[in-house]
Each structure stands twice: as C-alpha cells, then as structure tokens.
Tab-separated table of C-alpha atoms in Angstrom:
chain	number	residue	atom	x	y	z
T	279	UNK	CA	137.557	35.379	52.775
T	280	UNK	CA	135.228	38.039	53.441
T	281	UNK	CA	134.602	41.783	52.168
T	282	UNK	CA	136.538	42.880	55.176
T	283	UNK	CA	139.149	40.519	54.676
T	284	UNK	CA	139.594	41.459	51.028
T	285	UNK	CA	139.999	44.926	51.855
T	286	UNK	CA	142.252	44.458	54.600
T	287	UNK	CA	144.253	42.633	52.490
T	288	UNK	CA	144.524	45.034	49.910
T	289	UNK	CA	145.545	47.906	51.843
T	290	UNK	CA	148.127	45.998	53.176
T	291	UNK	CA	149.531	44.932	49.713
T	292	UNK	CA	149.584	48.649	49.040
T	293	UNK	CA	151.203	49.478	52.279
T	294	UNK	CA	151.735	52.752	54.246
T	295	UNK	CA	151.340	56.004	52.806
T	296	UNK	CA	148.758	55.190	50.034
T	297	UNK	CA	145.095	56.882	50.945
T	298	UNK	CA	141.803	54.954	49.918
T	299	UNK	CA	138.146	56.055	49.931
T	300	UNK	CA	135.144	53.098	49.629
T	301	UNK	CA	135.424	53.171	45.410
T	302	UNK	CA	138.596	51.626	45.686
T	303	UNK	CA	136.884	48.772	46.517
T	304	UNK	CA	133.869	48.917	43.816
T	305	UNK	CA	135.224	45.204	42.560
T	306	UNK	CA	135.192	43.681	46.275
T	307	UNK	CA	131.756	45.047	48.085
T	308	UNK	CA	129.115	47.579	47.675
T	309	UNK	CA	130.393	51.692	48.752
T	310	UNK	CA	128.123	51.710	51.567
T	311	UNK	CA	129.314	48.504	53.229
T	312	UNK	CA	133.265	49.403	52.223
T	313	UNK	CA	132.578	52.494	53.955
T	314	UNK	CA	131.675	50.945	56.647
T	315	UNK	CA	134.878	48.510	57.078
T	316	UNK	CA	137.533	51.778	56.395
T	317	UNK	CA	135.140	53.401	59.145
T	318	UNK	CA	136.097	50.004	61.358
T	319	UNK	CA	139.182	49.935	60.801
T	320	UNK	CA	139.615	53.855	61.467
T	321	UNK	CA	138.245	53.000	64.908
T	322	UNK	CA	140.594	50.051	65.525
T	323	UNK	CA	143.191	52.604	65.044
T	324	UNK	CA	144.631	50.542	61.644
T	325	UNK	CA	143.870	53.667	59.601
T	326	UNK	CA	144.062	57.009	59.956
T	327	UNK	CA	140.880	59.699	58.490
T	328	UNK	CA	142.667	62.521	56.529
T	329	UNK	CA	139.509	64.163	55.612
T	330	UNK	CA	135.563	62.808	55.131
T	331	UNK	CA	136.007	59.375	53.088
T	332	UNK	CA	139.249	58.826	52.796
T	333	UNK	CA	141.712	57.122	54.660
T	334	UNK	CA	145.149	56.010	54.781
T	335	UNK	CA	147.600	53.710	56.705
T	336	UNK	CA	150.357	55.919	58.536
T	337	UNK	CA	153.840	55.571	58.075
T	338	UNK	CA	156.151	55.368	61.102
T	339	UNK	CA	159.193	57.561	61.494
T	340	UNK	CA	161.788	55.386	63.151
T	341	UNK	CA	163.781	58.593	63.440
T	342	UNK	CA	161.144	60.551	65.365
T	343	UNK	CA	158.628	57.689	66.696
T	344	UNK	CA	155.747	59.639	64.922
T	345	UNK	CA	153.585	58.936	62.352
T	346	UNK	CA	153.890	60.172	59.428
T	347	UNK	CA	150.701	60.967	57.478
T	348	UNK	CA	149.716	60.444	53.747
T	349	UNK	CA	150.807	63.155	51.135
T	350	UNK	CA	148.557	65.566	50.046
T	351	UNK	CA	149.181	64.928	46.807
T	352	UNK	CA	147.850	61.256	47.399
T	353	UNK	CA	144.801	63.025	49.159
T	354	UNK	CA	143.585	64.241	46.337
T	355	UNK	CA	144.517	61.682	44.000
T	356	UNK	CA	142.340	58.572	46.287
T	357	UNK	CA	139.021	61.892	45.848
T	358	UNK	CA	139.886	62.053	42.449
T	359	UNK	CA	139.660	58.759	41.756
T	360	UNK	CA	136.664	58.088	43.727
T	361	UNK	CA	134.319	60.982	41.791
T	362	UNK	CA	135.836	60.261	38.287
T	363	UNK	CA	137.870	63.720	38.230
T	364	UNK	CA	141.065	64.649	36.670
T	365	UNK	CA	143.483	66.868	38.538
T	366	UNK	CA	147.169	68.492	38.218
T	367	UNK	CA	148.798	70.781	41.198
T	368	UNK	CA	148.849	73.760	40.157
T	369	UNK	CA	150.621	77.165	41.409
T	370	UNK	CA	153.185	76.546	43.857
T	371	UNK	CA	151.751	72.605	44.181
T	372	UNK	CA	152.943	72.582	40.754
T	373	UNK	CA	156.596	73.702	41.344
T	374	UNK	CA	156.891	72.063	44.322
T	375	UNK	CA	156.250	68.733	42.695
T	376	UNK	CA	158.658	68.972	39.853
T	377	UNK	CA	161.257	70.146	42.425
T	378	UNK	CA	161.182	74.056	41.261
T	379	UNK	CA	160.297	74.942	44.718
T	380	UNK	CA	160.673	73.375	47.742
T	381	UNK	CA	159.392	74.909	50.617
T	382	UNK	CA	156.209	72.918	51.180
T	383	UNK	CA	152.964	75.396	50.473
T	384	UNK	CA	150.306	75.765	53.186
T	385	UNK	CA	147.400	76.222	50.401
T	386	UNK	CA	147.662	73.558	47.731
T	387	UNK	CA	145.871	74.297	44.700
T	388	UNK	CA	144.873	71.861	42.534
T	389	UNK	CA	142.928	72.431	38.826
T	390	UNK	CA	140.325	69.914	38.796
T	391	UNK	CA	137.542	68.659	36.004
T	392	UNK	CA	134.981	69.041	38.737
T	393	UNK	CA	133.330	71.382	40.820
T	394	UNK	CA	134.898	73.950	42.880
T	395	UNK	CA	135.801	72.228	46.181
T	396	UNK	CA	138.165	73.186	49.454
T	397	UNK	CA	139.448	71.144	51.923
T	398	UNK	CA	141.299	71.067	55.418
T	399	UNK	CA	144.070	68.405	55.659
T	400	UNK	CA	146.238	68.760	59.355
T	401	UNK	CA	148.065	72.059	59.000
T	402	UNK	CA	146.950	72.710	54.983
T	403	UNK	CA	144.437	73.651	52.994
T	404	UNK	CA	143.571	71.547	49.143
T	405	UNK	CA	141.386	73.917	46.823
T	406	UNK	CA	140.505	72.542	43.834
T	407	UNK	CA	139.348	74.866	41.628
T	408	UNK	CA	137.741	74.273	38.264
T	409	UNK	CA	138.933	74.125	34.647
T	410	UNK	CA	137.655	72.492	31.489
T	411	UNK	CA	140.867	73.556	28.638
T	412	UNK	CA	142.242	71.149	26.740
T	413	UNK	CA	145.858	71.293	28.697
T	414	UNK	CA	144.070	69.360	31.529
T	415	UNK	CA	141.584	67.226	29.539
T	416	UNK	CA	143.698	65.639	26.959
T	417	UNK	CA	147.093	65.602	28.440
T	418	UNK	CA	148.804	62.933	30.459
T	419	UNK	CA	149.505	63.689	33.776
T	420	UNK	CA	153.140	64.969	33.863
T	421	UNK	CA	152.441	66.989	31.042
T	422	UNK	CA	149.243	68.646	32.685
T	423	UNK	CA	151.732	69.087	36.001
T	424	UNK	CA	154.361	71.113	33.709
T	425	UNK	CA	152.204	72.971	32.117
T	426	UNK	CA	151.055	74.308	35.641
T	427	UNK	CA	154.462	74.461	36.925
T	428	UNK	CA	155.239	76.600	33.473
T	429	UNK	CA	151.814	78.686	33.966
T	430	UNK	CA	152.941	79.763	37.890
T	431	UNK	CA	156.600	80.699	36.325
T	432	UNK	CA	154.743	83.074	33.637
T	433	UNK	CA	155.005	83.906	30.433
T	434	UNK	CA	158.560	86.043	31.414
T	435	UNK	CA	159.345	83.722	34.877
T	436	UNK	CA	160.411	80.401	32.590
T	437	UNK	CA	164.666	81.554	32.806
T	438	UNK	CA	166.903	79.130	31.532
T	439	UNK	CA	167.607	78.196	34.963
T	440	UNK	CA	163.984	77.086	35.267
T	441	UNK	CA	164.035	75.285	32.143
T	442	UNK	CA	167.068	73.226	33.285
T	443	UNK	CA	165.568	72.510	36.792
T	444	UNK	CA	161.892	71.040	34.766
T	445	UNK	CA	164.170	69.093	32.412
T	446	UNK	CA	166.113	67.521	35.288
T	447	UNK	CA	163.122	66.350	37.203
T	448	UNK	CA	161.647	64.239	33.982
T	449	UNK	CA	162.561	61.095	32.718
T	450	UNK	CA	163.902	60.905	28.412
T	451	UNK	CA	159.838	60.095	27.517
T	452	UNK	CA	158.428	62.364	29.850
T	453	UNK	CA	160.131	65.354	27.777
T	454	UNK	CA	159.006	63.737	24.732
T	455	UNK	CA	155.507	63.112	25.261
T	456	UNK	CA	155.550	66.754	26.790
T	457	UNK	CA	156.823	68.061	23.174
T	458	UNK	CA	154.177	66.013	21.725
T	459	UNK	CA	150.933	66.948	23.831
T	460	UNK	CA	152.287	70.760	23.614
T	461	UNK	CA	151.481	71.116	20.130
T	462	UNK	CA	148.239	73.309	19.685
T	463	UNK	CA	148.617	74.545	23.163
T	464	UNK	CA	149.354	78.436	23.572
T	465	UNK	CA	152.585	79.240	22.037
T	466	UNK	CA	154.896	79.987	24.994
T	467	UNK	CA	153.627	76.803	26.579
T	468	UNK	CA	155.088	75.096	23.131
T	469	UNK	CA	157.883	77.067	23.271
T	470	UNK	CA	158.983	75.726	26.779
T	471	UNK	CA	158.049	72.100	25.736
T	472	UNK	CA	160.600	72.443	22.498
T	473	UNK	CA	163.092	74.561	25.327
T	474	UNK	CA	162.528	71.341	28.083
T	475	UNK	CA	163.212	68.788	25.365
T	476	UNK	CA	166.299	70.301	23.830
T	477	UNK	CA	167.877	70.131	27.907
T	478	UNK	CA	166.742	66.951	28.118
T	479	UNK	CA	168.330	65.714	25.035
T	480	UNK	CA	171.058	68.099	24.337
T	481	UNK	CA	171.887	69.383	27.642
C-alpha cells in the first residue's frame, strides 16, 4: 500500500470528527510528504482545513444536511500533539467542558506548555497562553481541566452547587486521582479536590 494509502486508511479508521496534522503520521512517511497527501486530500474535498496544518474529516448532520466541523477542543489537541505541548481549557473552556457552563464561548482559552499562540477557527477564536506551574506539568489531564474549571470559579465562586455539578461530570477514579494530584497544590485547590471527592463518594 502506499504512504497515501496508509494515511487514508487511518483517518478513516478514526472516522469523522477527529482532526490530524502531518505528525500523526511520523510512523508512515516523512512530515513534508504527509503534508502533502492531507493537502490532497483537502483539495479532493475528503477533508476539511480548520486552520494551517491541520485537518479533519466532517461529520454530516442528517438532521440539517450540513457538515458539521471538528471540535475545538480536538483543534487544539491534533497542534498539541504535533509540537509536543501540553494543554488544559481554561476559563470558561474549562467550565464548559466539565458541563459547569454551557453556553459555548466565542474565545477559547487554553493554558499551554508552549509559546503564546492565537488562532481563528470559523466563528471562534483559540488563545493559548503560556504557563509552566506544576498544576499543568505534572497532572493528568482531567485533573489539569478541574483545576482550571476551579481557578475560573475563584477562590469564593466554588458553592456547593458547583462542587456537586464537577463531581457529577467525573467518573469514581477521576475524583480520586484528582484528590491525589491535588496534594501540594495551593490549598483551596486541595480543599475542592477533598470537597469533589467526598460528592463523589458520599454524595
């Protein structure tokens, strides 16, 4: 089969929805020439370009007969991946995605292990912005995206209510390894972990 072939069939294992740049394909063809083939493919109207590099296949809305693009969460996840960066939403990204908030934000803000970067996506615009603390570094990812969701609610926003909400939207071991990765973290932050894991277990 060849390098287009492989990637082809890749994508299509993956199926709609899921965004790619060329390092996905590091273990099939060089970046330059896997590039080129998502470029191809772009053109043959198989994917669609959400911004410079990355791609994804479109979903189709049976309901509406549009297509649906890729998330932007999955956006910045296929750039992440691609320049070796770790990310969490953060603000009202953050809320939205542990279902806090759900009116979908215009601005997404994402903290990020590298540089300072904005994007345009269709109607919104990703800003990454930079941060080097331990409670993105050395934290697994739903415990990074609490902590943000806990950081936009403030030190005074975290109500009972809000507690009850977080511990509702993650699974038995995502509260525990929460508790866990809290520990040496800044004391309110702890203090919702130990708050999160009591609803989850107790509530």
């Amino acid at each position: 089969m060849t390098d287009a072939g492989k990637v082809a069939e890749r994508i299509t294992a993956e199926g709609p929805g899921k965004a790619f740049t060329a390092a996905d394909f590091a273990d099939i063809t060089s970046a330059r020439n896997a590039g080129n083939i998502l470029g191809r493919m772009c053109a043959r109207g198989e994917l669609t370009r959400a911004i410079r590099g990355v791609y994804y296949v479109p979903e189709k809305s049976e309901l509406l007969g549009t297509e649906v693009p890729a998330s932007v969460d999955e956006v910045v996840r296929a750039v992440a991946r691609a320049n070796k960066w770790i990310v969490a939403p953060a603000g009202d990204a953050a809320l939205n995605a542990l279902g806090l908030d759900t009116q979908v934000p215009a601005r997404h803000v994402y903290v990020s292990s590298g540089p300072y970067k904005a994007y345009s996506y269709g109607p919104y615009t990703i800003e990454l912005r930079h941060r080097a603390n331990r409670d993105l570094l050395d934290c697994s990812p739903v415990t990074r995206t609490v902590i943000q969701a806990l950081k936009a609610l403030g030190r005074n926003g975290a109500s009972d209510e809000a507690i009850s909400a977080l511990a509702r939207n993650l699974a038995d071991e995502d509260a525990d390894t929460f508790l866990e990765e809290s520990k040496g973290l800044t004391s309110w932050i702890t203090e919702g972990a130990k708050r999160i894991w009591k609803e989850r277990h107790d509530g």
